Coordinates of C-alpha atoms in Angstrom, one line a residue:
X277 CA 14.7 -35.1 -9.9
X278 CA 11.3 -35.5 -8.3
X279 CA 8.6 -37.2 -10.3
X280 CA 7.0 -33.9 -11.0
X281 CA 10.2 -32.0 -11.4
X282 CA 9.4 -29.6 -8.5
X283 CA 12.7 -30.0 -6.6
X284 CA 14.6 -29.0 -9.8
X285 CA 12.3 -26.1 -10.5
X286 CA 12.6 -24.8 -7.0
X287 CA 16.4 -25.1 -7.1
X288 CA 16.5 -23.1 -10.3
X289 CA 14.4 -20.4 -8.7
X290 CA 16.4 -20.3 -5.5
X291 CA 19.8 -20.1 -7.2
X292 CA 18.6 -17.7 -9.9
X293 CA 17.2 -15.3 -7.3
X294 CA 20.6 -15.3 -5.5
X295 CA 22.4 -14.6 -8.7
X296 CA 20.0 -11.8 -9.7
X297 CA 20.3 -10.1 -6.3
X298 CA 24.1 -10.2 -6.8
X299 CA 24.4 -9.4 -10.5
X300 CA 21.1 -8.0 -11.7
X301 CA 18.8 -9.9 -14.1
X302 CA 20.7 -8.7 -17.2
X303 CA 24.0 -9.6 -15.6
X304 CA 22.8 -13.2 -14.9
X305 CA 23.2 -15.6 -17.7
X306 CA 21.6 -19.0 -18.2
X307 CA 25.0 -20.5 -18.2
X308 CA 25.6 -19.1 -14.7
X309 CA 22.4 -20.6 -13.6
X310 CA 23.3 -24.0 -15.0
X311 CA 26.7 -23.9 -13.3
X312 CA 25.1 -22.9 -10.0
X313 CA 22.4 -25.5 -10.1
X314 CA 24.5 -28.3 -11.8
X315 CA 21.6 -29.1 -14.2
X316 CA 21.6 -29.4 -18.0
X317 CA 20.4 -26.8 -20.4
X318 CA 17.6 -29.2 -21.4
X319 CA 16.4 -29.5 -17.8
X320 CA 16.4 -25.7 -17.5
X321 CA 14.3 -25.2 -20.7
X322 CA 12.0 -28.0 -19.6
X323 CA 10.9 -25.8 -16.7
X324 CA 11.3 -22.4 -18.3
X325 CA 10.8 -21.7 -22.0
X326 CA 12.8 -18.5 -21.9
X327 CA 14.7 -16.2 -19.6
X328 CA 11.7 -14.0 -19.5
X329 CA 9.6 -17.0 -18.4
X330 CA 12.1 -17.4 -15.5
X331 CA 11.7 -13.7 -14.6
X332 CA 8.0 -14.0 -14.3
X333 CA 8.3 -17.1 -12.1
X334 CA 10.8 -15.4 -9.9
X335 CA 8.7 -12.3 -9.3
X336 CA 5.6 -14.5 -8.7
X337 CA 7.4 -16.6 -6.1
X338 CA 8.9 -13.5 -4.5
X339 CA 5.5 -11.8 -4.3
X340 CA 4.0 -14.9 -2.7
X341 CA 6.8 -15.0 -0.1
X342 CA 6.5 -11.3 0.5
X343 CA 2.8 -11.4 1.1
X344 CA 3.2 -14.5 3.3
X345 CA 5.5 -12.5 5.6
X346 CA 3.0 -9.7 5.8
X347 CA 0.1 -12.1 6.5
X348 CA 2.2 -13.8 9.2
X349 CA 2.8 -10.5 11.0
X350 CA -0.9 -9.6 10.7
X351 CA -1.9 -12.9 12.2
X352 CA 0.5 -12.7 15.0
X353 CA -0.7 -9.2 15.9
X354 CA -4.4 -10.1 15.8
X355 CA -4.3 -10.4 19.6
X356 CA -4.0 -6.5 19.7
X357 CA -7.0 -5.8 17.5
X358 CA -8.8 -4.0 20.4
X359 CA -5.9 -1.5 20.6
X360 CA -4.9 -0.6 17.0
X361 CA -1.9 1.4 18.0
X362 CA -0.5 -1.5 19.9
X363 CA -1.2 -3.7 16.9
X364 CA 0.6 -1.3 14.6
X365 CA 3.6 -1.1 16.9
X366 CA 3.8 -4.9 17.3
X367 CA 3.4 -5.3 13.5
X368 CA 6.6 -3.3 13.1
X369 CA 8.2 -5.2 16.0
X370 CA 7.7 -8.5 14.2
X371 CA 10.0 -7.3 11.4
X372 CA 12.5 -5.8 13.9
X373 CA 12.8 -9.2 15.6
X374 CA 13.3 -10.9 12.2
X375 CA 15.9 -8.5 11.0
X376 CA 17.7 -8.3 14.4
X377 CA 18.7 -12.0 13.9
X378 CA 20.7 -11.3 10.7
X379 CA 24.3 -12.3 10.9
X380 CA 25.1 -10.8 7.5
X381 CA 23.5 -8.1 5.3
X382 CA 20.1 -9.1 3.9
X383 CA 20.7 -10.0 0.2
X384 CA 18.2 -7.4 -1.0
X385 CA 14.8 -7.2 -2.7
X386 CA 13.9 -8.7 -6.0
X387 CA 11.4 -5.9 -6.6
X388 CA 14.2 -3.3 -6.6
X389 CA 16.4 -5.5 -8.8
X390 CA 13.7 -5.8 -11.4
X391 CA 12.5 -2.1 -11.2
X392 CA 16.0 -0.9 -12.1
X393 CA 15.7 -3.0 -15.3
X394 CA 12.0 -2.4 -15.9
X395 CA 12.5 -1.8 -19.6
X396 CA 13.7 -5.3 -20.0
X397 CA 10.6 -7.0 -18.7
X398 CA 7.0 -7.5 -19.9
X399 CA 4.2 -5.4 -18.6
X400 CA 2.9 -8.4 -16.8
X401 CA 6.0 -8.6 -14.7
X402 CA 6.0 -4.9 -13.9
X403 CA 2.3 -5.1 -13.0
X404 CA 3.2 -7.9 -10.5
X405 CA 5.6 -5.6 -8.8
X406 CA 3.2 -2.7 -8.7
X407 CA 0.4 -4.8 -7.3
X408 CA 2.6 -6.3 -4.6
X409 CA 3.8 -2.9 -3.4
X410 CA 0.2 -1.7 -3.5
X411 CA -0.8 -4.6 -1.2
X412 CA 1.7 -3.3 1.4
X413 CA 0.4 0.3 1.0
X414 CA -3.2 -0.8 1.4
X415 CA -2.5 -3.0 4.4
X416 CA -0.6 -0.3 6.2
X417 CA -3.4 2.2 5.4
X418 CA -5.9 0.0 7.0
X419 CA -3.8 -0.4 10.1
X420 CA -3.3 3.4 10.3
X421 CA -6.9 4.2 9.7
X422 CA -7.8 1.8 12.6
X423 CA -5.4 3.8 14.8
X424 CA -7.0 7.1 13.8
X425 CA -10.4 5.9 14.9
X426 CA -9.0 5.6 18.4
X427 CA -6.1 8.1 18.5
X428 CA -5.4 11.7 17.6
X429 CA -2.1 12.8 15.9
X430 CA 0.3 15.3 17.3
X431 CA 1.0 16.7 13.9
X432 CA -0.6 16.6 10.4
X433 CA 0.1 13.3 8.6
X434 CA -0.7 12.1 5.1
X435 CA -1.8 8.5 5.7
X436 CA -1.0 7.2 2.2
X437 CA 2.6 8.4 2.2
X438 CA 2.9 7.3 5.9
X439 CA 1.7 3.9 4.8
X440 CA 4.5 3.8 2.2
X441 CA 7.1 4.6 4.8
X442 CA 7.3 1.0 6.0
X443 CA 8.3 -0.4 2.6
X444 CA 10.4 2.7 1.8
X445 CA 12.5 2.1 4.9
X446 CA 13.0 -1.6 4.0
X447 CA 14.1 -0.9 0.5
X448 CA 16.5 1.9 1.4
X449 CA 17.9 -0.1 4.4
X450 CA 18.6 -3.1 2.1
X451 CA 20.9 -0.9 0.0
X452 CA 22.7 0.8 3.0
X453 CA 23.1 -2.5 4.8
X454 CA 24.6 -4.2 1.8
X455 CA 26.8 -1.2 0.9
X456 CA 28.3 -0.8 4.4
X457 CA 28.3 -4.6 5.2
X458 CA 26.3 -3.9 8.3
X459 CA 23.5 -6.4 9.0
X460 CA 21.8 -4.4 11.8
X461 CA 20.9 -1.4 9.6
X462 CA 17.4 -2.7 8.7
X463 CA 16.4 -3.4 12.3
X464 CA 17.7 -0.1 13.5
X465 CA 15.8 1.8 10.9
X466 CA 12.6 -0.1 11.7
X467 CA 13.1 0.9 15.4
X468 CA 13.1 4.5 14.3
X469 CA 9.8 3.9 12.5
X470 CA 8.3 2.3 15.5
X471 CA 9.4 5.2 17.7
X472 CA 7.9 7.7 15.2
X473 CA 4.6 5.9 15.3
X474 CA 4.7 6.1 19.1
X475 CA 5.4 9.8 19.0
X476 CA 2.9 10.8 16.3
X477 CA -0.2 9.3 17.8
X478 CA -1.8 10.2 21.1
X479 CA -4.9 9.3 23.0
X480 CA -8.0 11.2 22.2
X481 CA -8.7 14.0 24.6

């Protein structure tokens, strides 16, 4: 174990997340985590006072990773800032490229796993999930509003629900991909989203 215990803590989080995605949080026991990590019960409780403490740490870590992926895509598409539609399309393409490389179905999303058992968690944990999803909504709304300053739409659209579509596709595709054992489902659904964005916006006349 590292001097500050971080390697052990990180190992607990990594293996616990994998177990939760497979079994759900209620279906994941501390004994399973101990077996998976090959650590003692004392080591576990040194880092996490309770299973709920672990749940909070898991969702905090997942939220950080989730936002980092979003920020990475925003940074990589900064080059297209002068053409907001191109930036929006490239933003989606960044995730298409990532998901196209999958060799097996993506393991899923911790938000969904926790939401299905929301009654078992503290309000703090549920607030983390709500806040994280809201960050995606707000970010996509900004990208879409930037597009609307430069482009018209070919049909009426509700920007807030359209902003949600990105995350909705991800969450639904996770389930379909895992159920059918088809790793390319997520990338294919994101391609449909990109095509839709190309179709719905047109240059101002």
